[in-house]
Tab-separated table of C-alpha atoms in Angstrom:
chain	number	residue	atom	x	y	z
R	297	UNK	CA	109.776	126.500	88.287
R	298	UNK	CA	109.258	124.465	85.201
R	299	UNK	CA	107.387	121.434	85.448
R	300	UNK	CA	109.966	119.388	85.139
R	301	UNK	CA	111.848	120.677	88.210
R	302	UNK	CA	108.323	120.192	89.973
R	303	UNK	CA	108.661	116.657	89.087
R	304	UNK	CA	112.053	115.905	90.110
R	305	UNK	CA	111.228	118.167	93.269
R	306	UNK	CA	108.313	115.343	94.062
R	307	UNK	CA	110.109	112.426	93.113
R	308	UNK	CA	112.775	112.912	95.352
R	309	UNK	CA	110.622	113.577	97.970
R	310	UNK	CA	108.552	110.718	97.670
R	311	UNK	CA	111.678	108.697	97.633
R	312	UNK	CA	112.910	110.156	101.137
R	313	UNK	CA	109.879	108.974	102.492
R	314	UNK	CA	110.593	105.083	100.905
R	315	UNK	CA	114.198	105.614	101.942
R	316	UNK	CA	112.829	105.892	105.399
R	317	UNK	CA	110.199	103.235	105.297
R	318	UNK	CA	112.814	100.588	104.066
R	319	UNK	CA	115.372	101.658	106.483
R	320	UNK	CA	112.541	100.993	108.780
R	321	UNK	CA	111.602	97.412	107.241
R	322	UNK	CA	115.305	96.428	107.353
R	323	UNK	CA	115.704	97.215	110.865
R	324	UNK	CA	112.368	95.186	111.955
R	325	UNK	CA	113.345	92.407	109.906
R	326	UNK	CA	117.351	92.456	110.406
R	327	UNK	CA	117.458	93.322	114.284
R	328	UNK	CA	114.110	92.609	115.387
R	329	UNK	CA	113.255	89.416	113.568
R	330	UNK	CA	116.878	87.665	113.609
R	331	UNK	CA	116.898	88.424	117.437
R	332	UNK	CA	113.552	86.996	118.031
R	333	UNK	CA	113.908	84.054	116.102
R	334	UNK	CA	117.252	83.013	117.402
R	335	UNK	CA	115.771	83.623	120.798
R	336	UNK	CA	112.445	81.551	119.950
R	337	UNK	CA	114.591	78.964	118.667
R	338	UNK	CA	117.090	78.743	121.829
R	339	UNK	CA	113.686	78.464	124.200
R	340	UNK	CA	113.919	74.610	124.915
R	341	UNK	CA	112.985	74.507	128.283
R	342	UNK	CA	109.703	74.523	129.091
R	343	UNK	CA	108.996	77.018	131.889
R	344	UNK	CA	111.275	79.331	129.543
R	345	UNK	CA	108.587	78.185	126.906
R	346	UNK	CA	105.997	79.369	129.326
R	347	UNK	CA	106.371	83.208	129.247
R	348	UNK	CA	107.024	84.151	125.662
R	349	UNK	CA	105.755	87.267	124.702
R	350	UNK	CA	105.483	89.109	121.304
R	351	UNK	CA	104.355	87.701	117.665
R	352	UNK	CA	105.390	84.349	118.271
R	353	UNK	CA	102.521	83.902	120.996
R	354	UNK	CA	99.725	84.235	118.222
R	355	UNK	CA	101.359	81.957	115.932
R	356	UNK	CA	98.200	79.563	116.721
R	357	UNK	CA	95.373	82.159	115.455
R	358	UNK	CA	97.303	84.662	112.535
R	359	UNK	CA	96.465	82.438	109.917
R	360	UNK	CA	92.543	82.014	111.722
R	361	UNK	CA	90.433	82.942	108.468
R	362	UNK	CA	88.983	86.248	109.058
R	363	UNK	CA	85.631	87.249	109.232
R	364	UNK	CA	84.158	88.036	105.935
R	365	UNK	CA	86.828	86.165	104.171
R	366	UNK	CA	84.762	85.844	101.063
R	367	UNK	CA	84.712	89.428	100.700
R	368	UNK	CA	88.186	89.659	101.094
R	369	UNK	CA	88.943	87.226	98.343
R	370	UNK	CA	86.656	89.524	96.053
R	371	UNK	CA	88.498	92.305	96.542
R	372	UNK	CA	91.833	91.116	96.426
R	373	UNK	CA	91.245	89.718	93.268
R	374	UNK	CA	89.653	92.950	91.857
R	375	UNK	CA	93.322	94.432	93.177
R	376	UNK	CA	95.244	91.808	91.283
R	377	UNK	CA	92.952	92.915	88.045
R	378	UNK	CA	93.525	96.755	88.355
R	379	UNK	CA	97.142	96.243	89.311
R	380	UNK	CA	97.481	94.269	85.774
R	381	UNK	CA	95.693	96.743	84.305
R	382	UNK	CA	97.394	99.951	85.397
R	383	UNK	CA	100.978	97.853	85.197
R	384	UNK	CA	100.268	97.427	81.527
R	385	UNK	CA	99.067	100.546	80.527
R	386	UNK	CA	101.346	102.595	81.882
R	387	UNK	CA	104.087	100.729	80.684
R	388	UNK	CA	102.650	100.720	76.831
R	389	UNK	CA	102.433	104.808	77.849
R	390	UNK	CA	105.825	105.137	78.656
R	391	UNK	CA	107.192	103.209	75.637
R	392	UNK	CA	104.344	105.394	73.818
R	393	UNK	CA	102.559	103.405	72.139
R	394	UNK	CA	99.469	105.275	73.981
R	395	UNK	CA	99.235	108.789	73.472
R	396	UNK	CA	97.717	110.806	75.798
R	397	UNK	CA	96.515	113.391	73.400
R	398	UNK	CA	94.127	110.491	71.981
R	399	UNK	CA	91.993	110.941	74.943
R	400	UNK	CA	90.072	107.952	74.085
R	401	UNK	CA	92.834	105.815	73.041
R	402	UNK	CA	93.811	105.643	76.766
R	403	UNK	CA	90.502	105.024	78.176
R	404	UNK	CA	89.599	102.126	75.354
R	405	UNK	CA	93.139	100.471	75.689
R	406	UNK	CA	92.209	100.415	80.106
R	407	UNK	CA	88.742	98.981	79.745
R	408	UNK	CA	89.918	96.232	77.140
R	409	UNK	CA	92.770	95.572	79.577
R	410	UNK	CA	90.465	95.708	82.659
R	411	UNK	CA	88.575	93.152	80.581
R	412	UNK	CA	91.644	90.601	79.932
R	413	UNK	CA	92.783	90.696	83.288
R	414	UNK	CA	90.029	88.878	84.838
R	415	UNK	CA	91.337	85.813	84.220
R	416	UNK	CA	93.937	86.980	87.096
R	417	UNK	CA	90.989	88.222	89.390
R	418	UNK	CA	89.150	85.204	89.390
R	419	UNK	CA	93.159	83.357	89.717
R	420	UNK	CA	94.071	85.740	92.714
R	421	UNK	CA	90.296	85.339	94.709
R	422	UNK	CA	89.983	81.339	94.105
R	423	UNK	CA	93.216	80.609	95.345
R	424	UNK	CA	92.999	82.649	98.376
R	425	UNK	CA	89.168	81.199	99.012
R	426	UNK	CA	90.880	78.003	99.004
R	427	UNK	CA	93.374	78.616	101.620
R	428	UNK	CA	90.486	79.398	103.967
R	429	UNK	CA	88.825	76.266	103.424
R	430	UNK	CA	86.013	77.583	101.021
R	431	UNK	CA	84.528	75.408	98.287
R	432	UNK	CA	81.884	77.373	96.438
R	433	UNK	CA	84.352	78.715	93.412
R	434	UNK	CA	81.801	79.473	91.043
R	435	UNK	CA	80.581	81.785	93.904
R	436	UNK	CA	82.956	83.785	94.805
R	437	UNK	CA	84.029	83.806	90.912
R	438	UNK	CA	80.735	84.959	90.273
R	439	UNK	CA	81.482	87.931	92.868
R	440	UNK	CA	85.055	89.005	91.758
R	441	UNK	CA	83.408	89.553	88.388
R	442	UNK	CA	80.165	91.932	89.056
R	443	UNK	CA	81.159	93.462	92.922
R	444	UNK	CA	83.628	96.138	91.824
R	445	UNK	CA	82.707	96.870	88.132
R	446	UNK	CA	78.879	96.657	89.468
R	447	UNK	CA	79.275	99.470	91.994
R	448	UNK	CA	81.409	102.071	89.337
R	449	UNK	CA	79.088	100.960	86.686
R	450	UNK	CA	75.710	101.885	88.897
R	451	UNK	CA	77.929	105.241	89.707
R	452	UNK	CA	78.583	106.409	86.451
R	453	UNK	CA	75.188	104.733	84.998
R	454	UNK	CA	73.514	107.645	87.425
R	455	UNK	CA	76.228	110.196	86.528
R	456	UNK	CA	75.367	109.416	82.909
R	457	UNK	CA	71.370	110.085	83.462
R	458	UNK	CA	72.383	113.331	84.766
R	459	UNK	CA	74.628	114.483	81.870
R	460	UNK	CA	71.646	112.977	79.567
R	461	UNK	CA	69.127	115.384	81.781
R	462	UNK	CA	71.247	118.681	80.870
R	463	UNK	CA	70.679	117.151	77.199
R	464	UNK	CA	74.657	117.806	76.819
R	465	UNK	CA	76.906	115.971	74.030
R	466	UNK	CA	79.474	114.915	76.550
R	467	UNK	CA	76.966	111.781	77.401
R	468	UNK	CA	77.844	108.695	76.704
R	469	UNK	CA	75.287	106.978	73.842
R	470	UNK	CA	73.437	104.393	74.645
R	471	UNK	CA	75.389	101.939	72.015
R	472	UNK	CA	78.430	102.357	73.692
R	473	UNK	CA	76.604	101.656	77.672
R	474	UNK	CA	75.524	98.366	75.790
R	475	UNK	CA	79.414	97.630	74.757
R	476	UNK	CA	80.334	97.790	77.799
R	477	UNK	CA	77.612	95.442	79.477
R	478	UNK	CA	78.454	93.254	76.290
R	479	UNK	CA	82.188	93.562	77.094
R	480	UNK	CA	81.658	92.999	80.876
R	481	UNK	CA	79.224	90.203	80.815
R	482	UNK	CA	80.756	88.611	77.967
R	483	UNK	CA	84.315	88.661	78.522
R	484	UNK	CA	84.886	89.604	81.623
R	485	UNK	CA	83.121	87.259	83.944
R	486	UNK	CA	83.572	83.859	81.790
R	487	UNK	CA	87.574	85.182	82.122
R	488	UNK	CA	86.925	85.615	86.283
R	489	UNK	CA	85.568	82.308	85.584
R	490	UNK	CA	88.533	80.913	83.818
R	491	UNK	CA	91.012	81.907	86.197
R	492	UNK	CA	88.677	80.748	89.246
R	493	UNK	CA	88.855	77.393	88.005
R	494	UNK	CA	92.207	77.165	87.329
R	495	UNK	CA	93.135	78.727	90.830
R	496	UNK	CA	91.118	76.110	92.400
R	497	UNK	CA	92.578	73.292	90.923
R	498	UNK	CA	95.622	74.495	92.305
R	499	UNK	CA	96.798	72.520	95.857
R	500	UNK	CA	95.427	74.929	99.001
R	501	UNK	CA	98.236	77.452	100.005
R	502	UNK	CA	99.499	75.274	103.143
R	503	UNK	CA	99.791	77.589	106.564
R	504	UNK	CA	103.179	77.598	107.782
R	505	UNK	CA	101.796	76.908	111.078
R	506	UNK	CA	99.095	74.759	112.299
R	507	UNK	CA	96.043	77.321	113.642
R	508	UNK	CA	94.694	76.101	117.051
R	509	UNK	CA	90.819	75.056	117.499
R	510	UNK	CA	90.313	77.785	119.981
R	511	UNK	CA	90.976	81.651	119.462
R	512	UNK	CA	93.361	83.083	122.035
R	513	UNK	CA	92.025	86.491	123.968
R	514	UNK	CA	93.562	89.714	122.597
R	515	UNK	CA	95.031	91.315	125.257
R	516	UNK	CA	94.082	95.320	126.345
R	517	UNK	CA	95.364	97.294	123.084
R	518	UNK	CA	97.647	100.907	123.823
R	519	UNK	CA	95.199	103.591	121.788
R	520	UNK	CA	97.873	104.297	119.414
R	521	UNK	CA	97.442	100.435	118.281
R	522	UNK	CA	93.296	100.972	117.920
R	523	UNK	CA	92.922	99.821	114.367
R	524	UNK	CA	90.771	103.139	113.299
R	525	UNK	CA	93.835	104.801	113.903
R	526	UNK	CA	96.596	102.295	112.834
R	527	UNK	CA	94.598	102.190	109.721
R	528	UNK	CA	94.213	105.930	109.156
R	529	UNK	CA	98.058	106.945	109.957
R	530	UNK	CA	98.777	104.303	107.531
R	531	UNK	CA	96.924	105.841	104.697
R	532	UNK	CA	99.083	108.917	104.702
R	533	UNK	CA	102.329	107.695	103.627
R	534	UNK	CA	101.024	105.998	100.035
R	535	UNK	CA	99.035	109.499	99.834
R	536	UNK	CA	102.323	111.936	100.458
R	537	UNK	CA	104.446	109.933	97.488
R	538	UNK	CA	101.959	110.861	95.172
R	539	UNK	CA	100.212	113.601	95.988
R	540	UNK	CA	102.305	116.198	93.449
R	541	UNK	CA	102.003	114.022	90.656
R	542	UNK	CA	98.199	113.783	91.674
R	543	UNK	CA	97.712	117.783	91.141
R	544	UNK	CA	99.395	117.131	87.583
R	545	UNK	CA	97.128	114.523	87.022
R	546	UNK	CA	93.616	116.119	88.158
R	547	UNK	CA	94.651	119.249	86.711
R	548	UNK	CA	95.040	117.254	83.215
R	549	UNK	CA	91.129	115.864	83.387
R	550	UNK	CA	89.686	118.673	84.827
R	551	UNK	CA	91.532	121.636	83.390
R	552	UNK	CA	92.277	120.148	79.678
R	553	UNK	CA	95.636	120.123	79.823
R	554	UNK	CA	97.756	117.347	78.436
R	555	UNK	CA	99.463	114.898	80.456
R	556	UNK	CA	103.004	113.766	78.605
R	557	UNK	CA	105.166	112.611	81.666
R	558	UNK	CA	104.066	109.126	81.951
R	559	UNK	CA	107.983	107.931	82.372
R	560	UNK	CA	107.804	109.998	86.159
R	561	UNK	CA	104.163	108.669	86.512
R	562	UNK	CA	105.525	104.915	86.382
R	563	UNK	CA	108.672	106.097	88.634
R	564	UNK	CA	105.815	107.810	91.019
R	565	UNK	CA	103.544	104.421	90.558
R	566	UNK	CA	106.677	102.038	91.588
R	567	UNK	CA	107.536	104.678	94.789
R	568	UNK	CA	103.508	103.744	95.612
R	569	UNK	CA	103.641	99.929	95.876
R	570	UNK	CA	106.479	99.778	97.586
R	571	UNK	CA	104.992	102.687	100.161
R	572	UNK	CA	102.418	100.698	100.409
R	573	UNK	CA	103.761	97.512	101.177
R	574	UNK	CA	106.477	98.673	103.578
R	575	UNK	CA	103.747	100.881	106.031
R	576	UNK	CA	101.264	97.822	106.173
R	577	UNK	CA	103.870	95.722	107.197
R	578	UNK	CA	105.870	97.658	109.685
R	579	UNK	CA	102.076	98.458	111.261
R	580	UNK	CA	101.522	94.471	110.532
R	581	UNK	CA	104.970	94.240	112.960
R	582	UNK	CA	103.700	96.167	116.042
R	583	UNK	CA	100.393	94.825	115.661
R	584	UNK	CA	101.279	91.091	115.904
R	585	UNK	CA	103.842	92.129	118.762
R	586	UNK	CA	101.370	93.081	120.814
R	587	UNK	CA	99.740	90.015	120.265
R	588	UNK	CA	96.397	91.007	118.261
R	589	UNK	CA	96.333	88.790	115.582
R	590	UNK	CA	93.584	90.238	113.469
R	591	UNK	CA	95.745	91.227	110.481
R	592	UNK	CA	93.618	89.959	106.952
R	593	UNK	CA	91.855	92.704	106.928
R	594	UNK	CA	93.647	95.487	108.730
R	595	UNK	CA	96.615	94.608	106.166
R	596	UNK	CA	94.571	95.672	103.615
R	597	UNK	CA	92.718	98.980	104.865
R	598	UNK	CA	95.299	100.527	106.002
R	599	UNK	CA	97.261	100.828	102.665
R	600	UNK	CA	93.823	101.370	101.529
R	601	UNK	CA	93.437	104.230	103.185
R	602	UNK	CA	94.967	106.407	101.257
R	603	UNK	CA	92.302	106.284	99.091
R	604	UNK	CA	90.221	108.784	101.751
R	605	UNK	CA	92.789	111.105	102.100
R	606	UNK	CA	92.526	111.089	97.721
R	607	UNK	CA	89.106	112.001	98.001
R	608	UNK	CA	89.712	114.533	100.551
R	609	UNK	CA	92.415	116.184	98.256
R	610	UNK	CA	89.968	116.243	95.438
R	611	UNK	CA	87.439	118.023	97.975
R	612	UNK	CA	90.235	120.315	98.275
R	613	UNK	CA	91.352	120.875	94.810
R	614	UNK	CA	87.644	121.528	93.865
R	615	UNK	CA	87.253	124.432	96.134
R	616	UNK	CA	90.467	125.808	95.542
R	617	UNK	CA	90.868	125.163	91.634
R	618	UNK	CA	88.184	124.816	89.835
R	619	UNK	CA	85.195	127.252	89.215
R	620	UNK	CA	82.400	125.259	89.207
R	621	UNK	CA	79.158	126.649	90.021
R	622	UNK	CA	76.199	124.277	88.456
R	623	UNK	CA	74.919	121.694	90.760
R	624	UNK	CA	75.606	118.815	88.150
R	625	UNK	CA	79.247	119.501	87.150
R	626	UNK	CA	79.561	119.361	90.624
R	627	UNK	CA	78.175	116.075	90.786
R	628	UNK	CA	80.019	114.939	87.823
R	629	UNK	CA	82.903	115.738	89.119
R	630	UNK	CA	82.300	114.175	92.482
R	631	UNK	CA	80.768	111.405	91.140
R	632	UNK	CA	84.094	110.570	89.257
R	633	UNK	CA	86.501	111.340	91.436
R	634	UNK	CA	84.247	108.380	93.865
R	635	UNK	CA	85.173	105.977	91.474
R	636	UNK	CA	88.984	106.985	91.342
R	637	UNK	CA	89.324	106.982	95.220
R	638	UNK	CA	87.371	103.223	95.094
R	639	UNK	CA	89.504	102.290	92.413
R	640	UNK	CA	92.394	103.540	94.049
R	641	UNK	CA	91.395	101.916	97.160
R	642	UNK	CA	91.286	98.641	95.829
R	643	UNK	CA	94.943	99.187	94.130
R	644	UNK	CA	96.795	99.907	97.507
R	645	UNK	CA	94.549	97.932	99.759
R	646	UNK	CA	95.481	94.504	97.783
R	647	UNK	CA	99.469	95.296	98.059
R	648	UNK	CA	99.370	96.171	101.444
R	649	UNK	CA	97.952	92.764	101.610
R	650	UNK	CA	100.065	90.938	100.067
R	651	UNK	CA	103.035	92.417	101.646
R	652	UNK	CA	101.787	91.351	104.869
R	653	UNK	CA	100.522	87.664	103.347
R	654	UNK	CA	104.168	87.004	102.462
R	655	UNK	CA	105.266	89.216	106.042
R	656	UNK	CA	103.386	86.969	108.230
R	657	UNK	CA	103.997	83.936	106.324
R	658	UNK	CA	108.316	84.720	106.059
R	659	UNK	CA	108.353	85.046	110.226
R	660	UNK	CA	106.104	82.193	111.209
R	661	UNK	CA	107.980	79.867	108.674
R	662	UNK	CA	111.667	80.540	110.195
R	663	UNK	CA	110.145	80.195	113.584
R	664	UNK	CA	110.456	76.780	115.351
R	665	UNK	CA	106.853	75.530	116.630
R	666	UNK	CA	106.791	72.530	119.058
């Protein structure tokens, strides 16, 4: 087969599998929701009132702040940042005003966007730290801007030494490491800072119902709803819509071939979010109907991990592909692929999140709370 037949083959795969998550979504929110709510809504009498059961019960803890909620805001504001940056870039790309045979071009147009889009992180984290009551901005501002690009910069700051040990050409000089700090320190994090402020000048997002002092009990889970594996069955879905286009991909930066098809990369991209967002909030559904409430941060690792089953592929693909037999392109490669799965992670992780943010918020809204 051609590529392009590969392509097509992929894409329309990957759009079976959103076919069936939305026809799933629909259901739970046409049948499932409109019956509950009309029959939450009808309960007037009291002892009826009495033995609810399902999502409505927890409608006094889902919007409890979770633990480690400052942490949460930091990474869903990194999210917000990537998904600006890979939005933008891929959509330059596809008109192609980025060529991908300018292998630099592309890497220097993401950083400078990574850069711009912090106003948005710092935006995205503020406003959610202020929904859970916090009121150390500068803080958490101060977090959004050096957590993420801290860990890939120590990671490739190591993987760098080692390319400098082999005394090889491909290193990075030590001019350009200091550009980046300079870019990073100096526009970066006064942007995260930017955006912080103006997200918390903002009113608080108000909860669409009133969270009770005291946390209700979660009641014995089935194993199938055990959040280890709720959250690893829901990494596989984001992974299988993208995992053809991901050989293409890997087999462009590892095997120097050129990568050209950036219009079925954005179709392939779009099929992603909206994986992502329908699986986290049909497993946001079942988890709330059997009353565990804990959904901040489940929402948000289990689109997130599909990022482990990308690393596993890449595992895969360098046993099976490439020959690589010194110990340091092994690390190199390793090493990079890291930060792709963590970047990756922190992509899917932040839609799955918000899907469920507006999920949880849509259901508890239309419901009517004595």
């Amino acid at each position: 087969m051609s590529d392009d037949q590969i392509h097509w083959f992929s894409i329309v795969n990957s759009l079976m599998i959103v076919l069936f998550l939305s026809g799933m979504v629909a259901m739970i929110m046409l049948r499932t929701l409109y019956r509950d709510i009309s029959k939450y809504n009808e309960l007037e009498t009291q002892e009826e009132a009495q033995e609810e059961t399902g999502w409505k019960l927890v409608h006094g803890d889902v919007f409890r702040p979770p633990s480690n909620s400052d942490l949460l805001c930091v990474y869903v504001g990194t999210g917000i940042q990537f998904l600006g940056m890979v939005l933008v870039t891929m959509i330059f790309a596809v008109f192609g005003f980025l060529s991908p045979s300018n292998r630099g071009g592309l890497m220097t147009a993401m950083l400078l966007l990574w850069v711009f889009m912090g106003i948005f992180a710092g935006y995205a984290s503020s406003r959610l730290y202020k929904m859970f009551k916090g009121t150390e901005w500068k803080k958490i501002s101060l977090k959004t801007a050096c957590l993420f690009p801290g860990i890939v910069f120590a990671i490739f700051f190591v993987l760098n030494a080692l390319i400098w040990g082999q005394k090889s050409s491909g290193a990075v000089p030590f001019g350009t490491m200091f550009a980046l700090v300079v870019m990073w320190f100096g526009i970066s994090v006064p942007l995260v800072f930017v955006g912080g402020y103006i997200g918390f000048k903002k009113p608080a997002i108000e909860d669409p119902v009133k969270t009770n002092k005291i946390p209700r009990q979660i009641p014995e889970q089935a194993w199938y709803m055990n959040p280890i594996f709720s959250i690893l069955i829901g990494g596989i879905l984001p992974f299988g819509a993208v995992f053809i286009e991901l050989f293409f991909i890997l087999t462009s930066i590892w095997l120097n071939q050129f990568y050209y098809i950036f219009g079925f990369l954005f179709l392939v991209f779009i099929i992603l979010l909206i994986t992502c967002a329908e699986i986290t909030i049909v497993l946001c559904y079942f988890q709330l109907c059997s009353e565990d409430y804990l959904w901040w941060w489940r929402s948000y690792l289990t689109s997130g991990s599909s990022a482990l089953y990308l690393f596993l592929y890449a595992t895969f693909y360098f046993f099976t592909k490439l020959e690589i037999t010194k110990l340091v392109s092994g690390m190199l490669y390793f090493g990079y692929m890291l930060i792709a799965s963590y970047a990756f992670f922190v992509l899917t992780g932040t839609i799955g999140f918000y899907a469920c943010f507006w999920f949880t918020r849509l259901i508890y809204s239309s419901v009517k709370i004595d």
